[in-house]
Amino acid sequence: YLIFQILYINDHKYYYIVSNMKNKNNYDYLLADLTKLNGVGKKTMEILKKKKINNIFDLLWRLPKSYTDRSFISKICDLKIGKVQTIRIVPLKYQFPRVRNLPNRVNCIDQTGKLDCIFFNSHEGYVRKILPLNEEVTISGKINSYKGRYQVTNPTYVSQDSTLIETIDNKYSLTEGIKEKTYNKIINQILKNLPILDEWHNKEILKKFDNQSWNEAIIKLHDPSNIENFKANFYKRLVYDEIFASFLVNSEIRKKIKKIKKTSKQFKKKVQNDIVGRLDFNLTNDQRNALNEINQDLNSKSKMFRLLQGDVGSGKTIVSLISSLNVISSGFQVALMAPTEILARQHYKLAKKLFPTNTCIELLSSKSENIEKKRIVNGLKDNKINMVFGTHAIFQEKIIFANLGYIIIDEQHKFGVRQRKLLSDKGGNNCDVLLMSATPIPRTLTMSVYGDMDVSIIREKPQNRKEVKTYSKLENKIDDVIKFVKKEIKEGNQIFWVCPLIEESKKLDHQSSVNKYKYLNELFPNKVALLHGKIENEEKEKILNKFLKKEYSILVSTTIIEVGIDFPNANVIIIENANKFGLSQLHQLRGRVGRGVKQATCILMFKSNLSVNAKKRINILKNSNDGFEISEEDMKLRGFGDLLGFKQSGVKNFRLADPIQNEDLFLLAEKQIKKIEIENLKIDKYQALLKLYDQADIINDIV
Ligand code: ADP
Ligand code: MG
């Protein structure tokens, strides 16, 4: 059986063979290698692979940007110069000049006029072959005129079979290295061979999209008359497919982890009360709530896989340490992993200060002596050590825990779903996992970025916290800034100076920070330290440590100051070329100061006067200290793009879906997923959807 789809494009009627019935529900075709396509050789495949197009399915999402209508045959007398047109002509005479570099020319006619075909870089024999004299051929190409004569230079199409030409060619971007003609042929071939897939959505959902099937929608997506039809139902259906698939994968991972049975952790309330009593502040309500949620998970018989999300400085560390002590008192070991050694050390020191003396905690540092390392390795194996702090080194193979019950991972918001799944598998079934991140994200994104975890949120800042005062300054007012810095230093405060981020060149980045360092060092001799990307890790930690010990007053840095580290004495941050950063990033940077009791200041410096839009963005930052709110606003103003740098992180990016434009579909998908979770619905019928949209191995153990 053949199934036809009829489409009307500019009043022309088109039949598409939608599918061969024998292709029914055979999504393997879509996942097949590109070489399965006619006309795709090694060269084309390589080019496409570089664009991350690895299989046929991937090819469907490069959308046409515009199209060339070659379907209408024009007469020479009606030609319009500058337009691509299709004409039927008869070649009359060749002109092959003997002089090199002059083009070959063929004089042609139709009943209404004359036209020349011009060929640069084409062999005489080739021209004779495609344009035989006195035979009618159809050509298509851009019309120009020279000395009053129409001509077509290197026509795109020349054929005696006019049906091969009278088509509508889509113009795709991203086809560099591949001819438009070839690319169109490939896409048409796929559209003709699309398998019919069993519908995965239920009737109720499908109705919202005019009951359009996936096939139908894909064909319409490549239909030139639908370009920019983002609001049409067929388009929305495809957007919804994408969102739903991403949510469903995450939800399935979460369900799977939750099914893992573990020994419940039993601890006494007194342990927690004692440590809370030793703090010189009261926990905020949000901290308490988060702690309760974590404790409940620890108590339960299912494995915990939870994210503790809270704005910079909201006090996540203390929550994780209190829960650690609970776990230790229940007889299990704890491991806390931080992205840098200096942060691990800071957490270790805080625990040392707060934990009762009979708990044995250690810091595993790359700098420790071998004997020391051996002692820690043995202590963990013999269950003599209750908790270890360190970088990813604490998960080396040679480190064996006697009874690991809790893994805490700090500031690794850039881990993708896959990396997180690996972490949760580590440590075995009895091991609960807590991730901490200071990167608030807009609500619509939570399910797609963190949908595989339960989430606790700390929104509230500690009460004693003063808002960081935020100012913007033009660069030529640097003298004012220096005056201010002088005053702050006199009062014993410390300053971060963030150098311009010059994306185009690491070298320039480096240069500008060195120059700034020299400049400041002259003004404040022996008080300035410099951190840039070229400094080795060990040296970097030394510098940061000295800054923590107040040996310097100003820290000049290019790269973003190490996340997570608590600098209680730093209360001024100056950010140059601030418009190069996203709002969320600026908010993160600003969060490096204002941890102590003193009033903190953030100065954003700009090269030139701000545009209206830039002013709007900066005002958001000046008026809000809430990372969640800022991320929402930032997304609205800048678009989803590369908000927060998730792009490099393996966190899934959408092909069509846009969290701003399609907010309703995100919410709809969330509702559906919740329904599936609550009613414990089977997900077999989504198999094709998951296989196609998330071609991850992770799925294999789910479906
Ligand atoms: P983050 O959530 O960014 O990791 P931290 O855990 O480093 O934040 O905490 C930032 C600072 O706030 C620390 O100096 C910490 O001691 C302090 N802090 C944490 N909780 C409170 C609280 N409830 N009241 C006052 N200060 C707090
Ligand atoms: Mg932190």
XYZ file of C-alpha atoms and ligand atoms in Angstrom:
731
model
C 0.000 0.000 0.000
C 1.054 3.521 -0.605
C -0.341 6.355 1.384
C -0.516 9.748 -0.239
C -0.534 13.118 1.306
C -1.803 16.001 -0.762
C -0.350 19.395 -0.202
C -1.179 22.650 -1.888
C 1.721 24.987 -2.313
C 1.076 28.281 -4.064
C -1.930 26.749 -5.777
C 0.126 23.867 -7.083
C -1.015 20.466 -6.072
C 1.601 18.087 -4.743
C 1.337 14.450 -3.914
C 3.713 13.099 -1.415
C 3.960 9.419 -0.898
C 3.732 9.595 2.817
C 4.763 6.121 3.417
C 5.109 2.583 2.403
C 2.932 0.475 4.609
C 5.761 -1.932 4.952
C 7.572 0.808 6.800
C 4.872 0.829 9.411
C 6.253 1.564 12.825
C 9.700 0.875 11.625
C 11.546 3.693 13.229
C 14.849 1.981 12.531
C 14.893 3.770 9.192
C 15.024 7.093 11.020
C 17.830 5.951 13.239
C 19.800 4.539 10.323
C 23.169 5.758 9.253
C 23.223 8.495 6.625
C 24.822 6.187 4.094
C 21.481 4.471 3.839
C 20.339 7.439 1.785
C 20.830 7.568 -1.956
C 23.154 10.366 -2.894
C 24.953 10.537 0.407
C 28.534 9.538 -0.012
C 31.383 9.630 2.387
C 32.120 13.280 1.775
C 28.570 14.484 2.421
C 28.353 12.264 5.463
C 31.511 13.764 6.927
C 30.203 17.279 6.412
C 26.909 16.421 8.081
C 28.592 14.592 10.944
C 30.521 17.740 11.712
C 27.168 19.442 12.120
C 26.185 16.751 14.602
C 23.859 15.099 12.113
C 24.528 11.444 12.639
C 21.430 9.743 11.385
C 18.349 10.296 9.281
C 16.271 11.550 12.190
C 18.796 14.300 12.918
C 18.386 15.585 9.380
C 14.729 16.358 9.924
C 15.391 19.296 12.211
C 17.322 21.587 9.942
C 14.503 23.753 8.791
C 14.176 25.542 5.489
C 14.764 29.263 5.812
C 13.232 30.249 2.506
C 12.556 28.638 -0.859
C 13.075 28.987 -4.558
C 10.033 28.348 -6.661
C 11.114 26.736 -9.911
C 7.730 25.269 -10.640
C 6.583 27.989 -13.033
C 7.795 28.059 -16.638
C 8.448 31.581 -17.873
C 8.736 32.923 -21.382
C 11.900 34.832 -22.248
C 9.922 38.002 -22.949
C 8.520 37.883 -19.394
C 11.788 37.280 -17.562
C 12.609 39.374 -14.543
C 16.230 40.212 -13.957
C 17.638 39.098 -10.628
C 15.055 36.370 -10.047
C 15.502 32.641 -10.197
C 13.334 31.421 -13.042
C 12.660 28.315 -15.076
C 12.583 28.514 -18.866
C 12.245 26.147 -21.818
C 14.818 27.009 -24.454
C 16.429 25.704 -27.617
C 20.239 26.094 -27.933
C 21.231 27.464 -31.375
C 24.942 28.176 -31.351
C 28.039 27.544 -29.238
C 30.701 30.160 -28.624
C 33.792 28.549 -27.180
C 36.485 31.243 -26.978
C 40.076 30.139 -27.418
C 41.174 32.592 -24.737
C 41.535 31.190 -21.249
C 39.350 32.584 -18.481
C 36.674 33.701 -20.912
C 33.438 31.794 -20.299
C 31.805 29.429 -22.736
C 28.596 30.806 -24.154
C 25.529 29.210 -25.722
C 23.012 31.297 -27.635
C 19.488 30.054 -27.032
C 15.927 31.056 -27.932
C 12.297 30.393 -27.256
C 9.331 31.679 -29.279
C 9.493 35.018 -27.555
C 13.150 36.004 -27.345
C 16.838 35.288 -26.958
C 18.934 34.254 -23.988
C 22.531 33.154 -23.457
C 23.737 30.465 -21.110
C 27.147 31.275 -19.688
C 29.480 28.671 -18.260
C 32.522 29.497 -16.201
C 34.931 26.673 -15.498
C 32.972 24.157 -17.545
C 34.447 21.910 -20.150
C 33.352 22.285 -23.769
C 32.326 18.641 -23.921
C 30.126 19.044 -20.883
C 28.351 22.045 -22.349
C 27.729 20.188 -25.630
C 26.303 17.301 -23.689
C 23.841 19.163 -21.488
C 22.793 21.664 -24.155
C 22.629 19.797 -27.460
C 21.838 22.105 -30.370
C 18.267 22.383 -31.630
C 16.730 20.307 -28.873
C 14.421 21.755 -26.263
C 15.756 21.751 -22.704
C 14.530 23.195 -19.445
C 16.892 25.275 -17.389
C 16.575 27.066 -14.103
C 18.769 29.743 -12.651
C 19.131 33.389 -11.798
C 18.455 35.736 -14.701
C 20.825 38.590 -15.425
C 21.400 40.839 -18.385
C 24.517 41.844 -20.286
C 24.595 44.400 -23.096
C 20.843 44.185 -23.394
C 20.732 40.388 -23.620
C 19.290 38.059 -21.048
C 21.679 35.538 -19.709
C 21.901 32.811 -17.096
C 25.294 32.120 -15.601
C 25.968 28.521 -14.618
C 22.301 27.470 -14.484
C 21.420 25.426 -11.397
C 19.397 22.948 -13.374
C 19.581 21.878 -16.982
C 17.543 18.930 -18.098
C 15.575 17.567 -20.984
C 13.119 16.162 -18.502
C 11.345 19.269 -17.305
C 9.596 17.496 -14.414
C 12.969 17.189 -12.709
C 13.200 20.929 -12.564
C 9.712 22.200 -11.973
C 9.975 21.933 -8.233
C 10.222 24.081 -5.224
C 13.651 24.016 -3.676
C 13.929 24.771 -0.033
C 16.796 26.889 1.081
C 18.389 25.414 4.149
C 21.063 27.115 6.104
C 23.918 24.989 7.371
C 24.485 23.351 4.053
C 27.964 24.709 3.597
C 29.888 22.283 1.473
C 26.707 20.654 0.257
C 24.812 21.905 -2.756
C 21.282 23.093 -2.213
C 20.140 20.729 -4.923
C 21.755 17.736 -3.256
C 20.423 18.662 0.138
C 16.894 19.067 -1.179
C 17.099 15.695 -2.843
C 18.172 14.105 0.417
C 15.367 15.696 2.391
C 12.752 14.801 -0.207
C 13.965 11.260 -0.205
C 13.527 11.036 3.550
C 10.097 12.632 3.483
C 8.986 10.086 0.909
C 10.234 7.212 2.993
C 9.008 8.323 6.374
C 7.717 5.319 8.261
C 4.245 5.504 9.724
C 4.586 5.446 13.451
C 1.904 4.341 15.840
C 0.542 7.393 17.598
C 2.116 7.761 21.025
C -0.037 10.522 22.452
C -3.483 9.933 23.872
C -6.611 11.286 22.166
C -7.029 14.156 24.541
C -3.551 15.511 23.871
C -3.732 14.850 20.179
C -6.915 16.871 19.906
C -5.020 19.933 21.071
C -2.927 19.660 17.935
C -5.743 19.092 15.472
C -5.098 15.359 15.522
C -2.095 15.756 13.307
C 0.151 12.747 13.131
C 3.875 12.922 13.499
C 4.360 12.160 9.786
C 1.991 14.840 8.703
C 3.672 17.340 10.957
C 7.164 16.501 9.719
C 6.121 16.887 6.100
C 4.537 20.218 6.858
C 7.661 21.273 8.669
C 9.574 21.031 5.409
C 6.825 22.484 3.314
C 8.042 25.839 2.032
C 4.672 27.465 2.503
C 4.911 26.782 6.220
C 8.150 28.595 6.840
C 7.864 30.604 10.051
C 4.622 28.925 10.918
C 5.678 28.542 14.534
C 2.189 28.918 15.886
C 0.575 26.282 13.700
C -0.693 23.129 15.322
C 1.570 20.812 13.362
C 4.564 22.753 14.646
C 3.313 22.767 18.202
C 2.789 19.042 18.049
C 6.436 18.532 17.190
C 7.490 20.930 19.917
C 5.353 19.051 22.386
C 6.818 15.707 21.298
C 10.245 17.043 22.038
C 9.428 18.458 25.460
C 7.411 15.448 26.467
C 10.169 13.042 25.451
C 12.753 14.911 27.472
C 10.515 15.040 30.542
C 9.558 11.405 30.210
C 13.144 10.193 30.095
C 13.956 12.122 33.233
C 10.845 10.943 34.980
C 11.648 7.338 34.152
C 15.163 7.690 35.494
C 13.770 9.150 38.672
C 11.228 6.365 39.066
C 13.908 3.819 38.482
C 16.198 5.257 41.114
C 13.323 5.512 43.571
C 12.582 1.846 43.176
C 15.995 0.978 44.565
C 15.549 -0.379 48.064
C 17.992 0.538 50.780
C 18.467 0.187 54.501
C 16.767 3.090 56.210
C 19.059 5.404 58.141
C 18.049 5.754 61.772
C 19.301 8.708 63.767
C 18.325 10.580 66.884
C 16.959 14.099 66.842
C 19.517 15.051 69.499
C 22.455 14.850 67.078
C 20.921 17.498 64.883
C 19.728 19.651 67.778
C 23.208 19.712 69.266
C 24.932 20.876 66.119
C 22.223 23.432 65.364
C 22.700 24.716 68.908
C 26.395 25.237 68.269
C 25.767 27.514 65.265
C 26.077 31.228 65.853
C 22.982 31.835 63.727
C 19.473 30.454 63.331
C 18.645 28.344 60.328
C 16.236 29.973 57.930
C 12.852 28.380 57.337
C 13.895 27.219 53.903
C 17.023 25.625 55.343
C 14.883 23.812 57.910
C 12.444 22.607 55.283
C 15.214 21.365 53.021
C 16.788 19.569 55.959
C 13.467 17.916 56.803
C 13.011 16.729 53.232
C 16.506 15.285 53.182
C 16.060 13.614 56.561
C 12.840 12.004 55.411
C 14.591 10.586 52.380
C 17.467 9.306 54.505
C 14.965 7.655 56.831
C 13.006 6.072 54.042
C 13.647 2.696 52.483
C 14.194 4.079 48.978
C 17.341 5.592 47.673
C 17.528 9.379 47.753
C 18.477 11.293 44.625
C 17.904 14.897 45.494
C 18.981 18.313 44.323
C 19.415 21.110 46.808
C 18.982 24.219 44.750
C 19.593 27.559 46.354
C 20.848 30.942 45.406
C 24.466 31.888 46.090
C 25.006 32.417 49.776
C 21.701 30.881 50.800
C 23.513 28.486 53.123
C 23.449 25.087 51.494
C 26.694 23.871 53.048
C 25.387 23.836 56.579
C 22.321 21.878 55.507
C 24.498 19.238 53.889
C 26.795 19.036 56.914
C 23.961 18.611 59.392
C 22.466 15.827 57.301
C 25.934 14.269 57.055
C 26.208 14.137 60.794
C 22.828 12.423 60.950
C 24.037 9.801 58.498
C 27.267 9.301 60.440
C 25.314 8.790 63.641
C 23.284 6.130 61.880
C 26.498 4.202 61.303
C 27.202 5.030 57.656
C 30.075 6.852 56.009
C 29.760 10.092 54.057
C 31.710 11.490 51.089
C 31.549 15.129 50.038
C 32.869 16.044 46.634
C 33.649 19.625 45.595
C 34.844 20.926 42.223
C 38.068 22.342 43.644
C 40.355 21.402 46.450
C 40.127 24.776 48.065
C 36.362 24.468 48.339
C 36.678 20.943 49.718
C 39.088 22.283 52.314
C 36.712 25.047 53.280
C 33.884 22.575 53.821
C 36.227 20.301 55.752
C 37.291 23.111 58.050
C 33.707 24.081 58.757
C 32.842 20.484 59.619
C 35.912 20.241 61.831
C 34.657 23.255 63.722
C 31.066 22.047 64.085
C 31.184 18.276 64.393
C 31.574 16.604 67.800
C 35.171 15.598 68.451
C 34.432 11.892 68.323
C 33.580 12.033 64.605
C 36.525 11.254 62.412
C 36.662 13.348 59.268
C 39.463 13.707 56.723
C 40.421 15.812 53.734
C 41.850 13.874 50.827
C 44.140 16.306 49.081
C 46.416 15.820 46.110
C 49.042 17.604 48.156
C 48.985 15.179 51.064
C 51.992 12.941 51.618
C 51.679 9.386 50.417
C 51.698 8.028 53.951
C 48.856 10.348 54.792
C 46.895 9.234 51.736
C 47.449 5.611 52.612
C 46.220 6.254 56.123
C 43.012 7.784 54.752
C 42.482 4.982 52.235
C 42.897 2.412 55.002
C 40.720 4.361 57.392
C 37.877 4.432 54.874
C 38.249 0.746 54.180
C 38.293 -0.136 57.895
C 35.374 2.132 58.703
C 37.550 4.231 61.014
C 36.873 7.396 59.068
C 33.299 8.686 59.128
C 33.478 11.317 56.437
C 35.868 12.301 53.688
C 36.096 15.605 51.796
C 37.820 16.042 48.450
C 37.530 16.527 44.715
C 36.514 13.782 42.278
C 39.637 12.015 43.563
C 37.512 10.571 46.353
C 35.861 8.346 43.768
C 39.026 6.757 42.472
C 38.899 3.017 42.152
C 41.463 2.356 44.838
C 39.276 4.072 47.380
C 36.981 1.565 48.969
C 34.423 2.584 51.510
C 33.487 0.141 54.235
C 29.977 1.440 54.522
C 29.286 4.451 52.328
C 25.759 5.741 52.878
C 25.709 9.296 51.569
C 27.361 11.181 48.724
C 27.184 14.975 48.577
C 28.219 16.740 45.428
C 28.684 20.477 45.577
C 28.478 22.956 42.704
C 28.245 20.514 39.856
C 25.212 21.981 38.161
C 26.900 21.408 34.849
C 26.692 17.658 35.198
C 24.251 16.265 32.702
C 21.634 13.620 33.375
C 24.015 10.863 32.334
C 26.801 11.921 34.671
C 24.351 12.213 37.502
C 22.989 8.745 36.845
C 26.532 7.385 37.054
C 27.020 9.151 40.357
C 23.827 7.785 41.766
C 24.928 4.281 40.818
C 28.178 4.811 42.641
C 28.299 3.673 46.214
C 25.648 1.038 45.695
C 22.054 0.798 46.767
C 22.464 1.994 50.331
C 24.003 5.220 49.200
C 21.855 8.333 49.188
C 22.861 11.165 46.888
C 22.540 14.929 47.339
C 23.585 17.404 44.682
C 23.934 21.073 45.484
C 23.738 23.864 42.984
C 23.757 27.630 43.275
C 22.402 28.145 39.815
C 18.737 29.012 39.923
C 16.971 28.244 36.674
C 13.633 29.325 35.277
C 10.724 27.157 36.284
C 9.934 25.896 32.780
C 13.395 24.431 32.597
C 13.430 22.620 35.910
C 11.816 19.452 34.587
C 14.096 19.179 31.604
C 17.283 20.020 33.441
C 16.651 18.379 36.801
C 13.609 16.188 36.181
C 15.513 13.062 37.160
C 15.810 14.266 40.752
C 13.672 15.383 43.629
C 14.324 19.026 44.320
C 14.568 21.042 47.525
C 14.794 24.769 47.108
C 16.235 27.400 49.420
C 14.917 30.745 48.289
C 15.269 32.714 51.459
C 18.553 34.393 52.357
C 19.835 34.486 55.953
C 18.298 37.370 57.826
C 21.453 39.258 58.696
C 22.321 39.508 55.025
C 22.460 43.020 53.588
C 21.608 43.360 49.921
C 24.613 43.967 47.729
C 24.404 47.540 46.439
C 24.775 47.456 42.690
C 25.995 50.389 40.582
C 26.932 50.861 36.974
C 29.823 53.070 35.911
C 31.373 54.084 32.633
C 34.945 52.992 32.194
C 36.247 56.539 31.900
C 35.062 57.147 35.451
C 37.632 54.709 36.768
C 39.163 57.384 39.019
C 35.978 57.460 41.072
C 36.145 53.704 41.391
C 39.754 53.821 42.523
C 38.868 56.423 45.145
C 36.169 54.123 46.458
C 38.517 51.144 46.481
C 41.081 53.122 48.485
C 38.511 53.898 51.122
C 37.414 50.252 51.360
C 40.978 49.013 51.705
C 41.594 51.511 54.452
C 38.679 49.950 56.306
C 40.269 46.532 55.972
C 37.969 45.219 53.247
C 38.891 43.106 50.263
C 38.040 43.550 46.618
C 37.495 41.315 43.614
C 38.365 42.881 40.276
C 36.953 40.883 37.388
C 38.597 41.710 34.080
C 36.789 42.006 30.804
C 35.782 38.781 29.291
C 36.978 38.907 25.722
C 35.421 35.884 24.166
C 37.202 36.216 20.865
C 40.638 35.667 22.216
C 42.091 33.964 25.255
C 45.321 35.785 24.580
C 43.676 39.188 24.827
C 41.890 38.065 27.965
C 45.184 37.228 29.483
C 46.781 40.455 28.322
C 44.046 42.646 29.726
C 44.229 41.011 33.136
C 48.017 41.367 33.261
C 47.713 45.033 32.316
C 45.048 45.645 34.911
C 47.179 43.931 37.503
C 50.149 46.171 36.686
C 47.979 49.247 36.794
C 46.465 48.399 40.171
C 49.739 47.199 41.599
C 51.233 50.600 40.981
C 48.402 52.258 42.844
C 48.353 49.669 45.627
C 51.849 48.189 45.864
C 52.037 44.616 47.254
C 48.341 44.522 47.809
C 47.226 43.006 44.515
C 47.144 39.383 43.394
C 46.431 38.064 39.915
C 44.555 34.960 38.853
C 44.180 33.966 35.240
C 43.539 30.851 33.216
C 47.200 30.141 32.640
C 48.029 29.724 36.299
C 48.396 26.117 37.415
C 45.852 24.717 39.830
C 48.256 24.444 42.711
C 49.476 28.008 42.314
C 45.897 29.156 41.991
C 44.949 27.581 45.293
C 47.939 29.207 46.938
C 46.871 32.617 45.716
C 43.274 32.068 46.795
C 44.420 30.897 50.197
C 46.562 33.957 50.654
C 43.622 36.120 49.674
C 41.459 34.289 52.200
C 44.092 35.003 54.824
C 43.922 38.687 53.845
C 47.497 38.870 52.626
C 46.177 40.758 49.602
C 43.501 43.414 49.352
C 42.623 43.077 45.675
C 42.259 39.945 43.608
C 42.354 40.567 39.867
C 40.944 37.700 37.876
C 39.832 36.839 34.389
C 37.937 33.659 34.751
C 35.014 33.534 37.026
C 36.142 33.404 40.601
C 35.937 29.875 41.875
C 32.360 29.010 42.656
C 31.301 28.139 46.147
C 34.217 29.530 48.111
C 33.149 31.671 51.000
C 35.138 34.920 51.249
C 33.575 36.522 54.313
C 35.885 39.518 54.240
C 35.458 40.463 50.589
C 32.743 43.021 50.145
C 33.435 44.776 46.865
C 33.328 43.283 43.409
C 34.142 45.276 40.308
C 33.177 43.734 36.986
C 34.598 45.242 33.829
C 32.854 45.081 30.485
C 29.826 43.835 32.334
C 27.641 43.630 29.250
C 29.617 40.582 28.163
C 28.035 38.557 30.938
C 24.536 37.214 31.237
C 22.441 38.462 34.136
C 22.558 35.162 35.948
C 26.298 35.117 35.635
C 26.563 38.652 36.982
C 24.339 37.625 39.849
C 26.602 34.658 40.563
C 29.655 36.897 40.538
C 27.971 39.397 42.762
C 27.190 36.569 45.167
C 30.893 36.210 45.874
C 30.612 39.270 48.112
C 28.275 40.267 50.878
C 28.596 37.134 52.976
C 29.732 39.006 56.057
C 27.944 41.637 58.127
C 29.380 44.644 56.291
C 27.609 46.427 53.458
C 28.770 44.993 50.135
C 29.039 46.722 46.783
C 29.047 45.537 43.201
C 30.242 47.914 40.504
C 29.429 47.044 36.924
C 31.675 48.828 34.474
C 30.789 49.573 30.873
C 32.788 50.764 27.909
C 30.080 53.033 26.546
C 26.589 54.250 27.292
C 24.054 51.483 27.602
C 21.348 50.796 25.070
C 17.746 50.822 26.238
C 17.640 47.059 26.368
C 20.955 46.797 28.222
C 19.666 49.330 30.744
C 16.567 47.219 31.256
C 18.703 44.191 31.986
C 20.978 45.992 34.399
C 17.980 47.410 36.212
C 16.692 43.922 36.846
C 19.971 43.183 38.554
C 19.926 46.404 40.545
C 16.393 45.822 41.733
C 16.516 42.166 42.622
C 18.727 39.915 44.663
C 16.712 36.814 43.925
C 18.544 34.481 41.559
C 15.353 32.709 40.520
C 13.651 35.923 39.542
C 16.751 37.145 37.726
C 17.070 33.941 35.724
C 13.435 34.194 34.611
C 13.855 37.790 33.517
C 17.175 37.082 31.869
C 15.647 34.282 29.860
C 12.813 36.524 28.739
C 15.207 39.195 27.559
C 17.968 37.111 26.068
C 16.093 34.048 25.032
C 16.907 30.506 25.947
C 20.087 30.376 23.885
C 22.896 29.568 26.154
C 21.485 30.654 29.430
C 23.943 29.751 32.167
C 26.267 27.935 29.851
C 24.266 24.722 29.921
C 25.168 24.167 26.305
C 28.593 22.748 26.920
C 27.404 20.716 29.810
C 25.626 17.857 28.153
C 22.326 19.131 29.405
C 19.867 18.570 26.649
C 19.146 21.332 24.222
C 15.913 21.553 22.353
C 15.670 21.562 18.608
C 12.341 23.295 18.246
C 11.034 23.952 21.718
C 11.536 27.375 23.213
C 10.897 27.729 26.943
C 9.564 31.246 26.469
C 7.402 30.847 23.379
C 6.174 27.413 24.360
C 5.683 27.855 28.059
C 2.164 26.424 27.779
C 3.473 23.241 26.184
C 6.098 22.841 28.888
C 3.369 23.079 31.487
C 1.147 20.693 29.563
C 3.956 18.147 29.353
C 4.655 18.532 33.057
C 1.005 17.850 33.824
C 0.977 14.745 31.659
C 4.147 13.395 33.239
C 2.727 13.929 36.720
C -0.376 12.064 35.650
C 1.688 9.170 34.361
C 3.634 9.118 37.614
C 0.636 9.335 39.914
C -1.566 6.888 38.050
C 1.406 4.673 37.397
C 0.529 4.461 33.698
C 2.398 2.192 31.333
C 4.799 3.899 28.991
C 5.242 1.197 26.350
C 3.481 3.240 23.720
C 6.097 5.952 24.009
C 8.868 3.618 23.025
C 9.333 4.995 19.508
C 9.199 8.555 20.803
C 11.894 7.891 23.374
C 14.109 5.980 20.990
C 13.904 8.706 18.395
C 14.173 11.749 20.583
C 16.566 10.545 23.188
C 19.010 8.310 21.494
C 20.773 7.666 24.750
C 21.873 4.342 26.106
C 20.192 5.329 29.301
C 16.865 4.519 27.667
C 17.830 0.950 26.995
C 17.460 -0.030 30.588
C 14.234 1.890 30.967
C 11.967 0.914 28.119
P 25.919 28.551 49.450
O 24.473 28.202 49.552
O 26.181 29.544 48.376
O 26.787 27.336 49.345
P 27.165 28.806 51.999
O 26.681 27.517 52.502
O 28.596 28.899 51.606
O 26.270 29.292 50.803
O 26.823 29.911 53.087
C 27.194 31.233 52.914
C 27.460 31.909 54.242
O 26.249 32.062 54.959
C 28.383 31.134 55.151
O 29.306 32.032 55.709
C 27.463 30.570 56.193
O 28.109 30.386 57.436
C 26.382 31.590 56.286
N 25.078 31.113 56.711
C 24.504 29.945 56.350
N 23.267 29.839 56.876
C 23.058 30.972 57.588
C 21.980 31.444 58.384
N 20.839 30.759 58.534
N 22.110 32.657 58.984
C 23.251 33.358 58.827
N 24.300 32.974 58.092
C 24.219 31.780 57.483
Mg 28.206 26.500 48.269
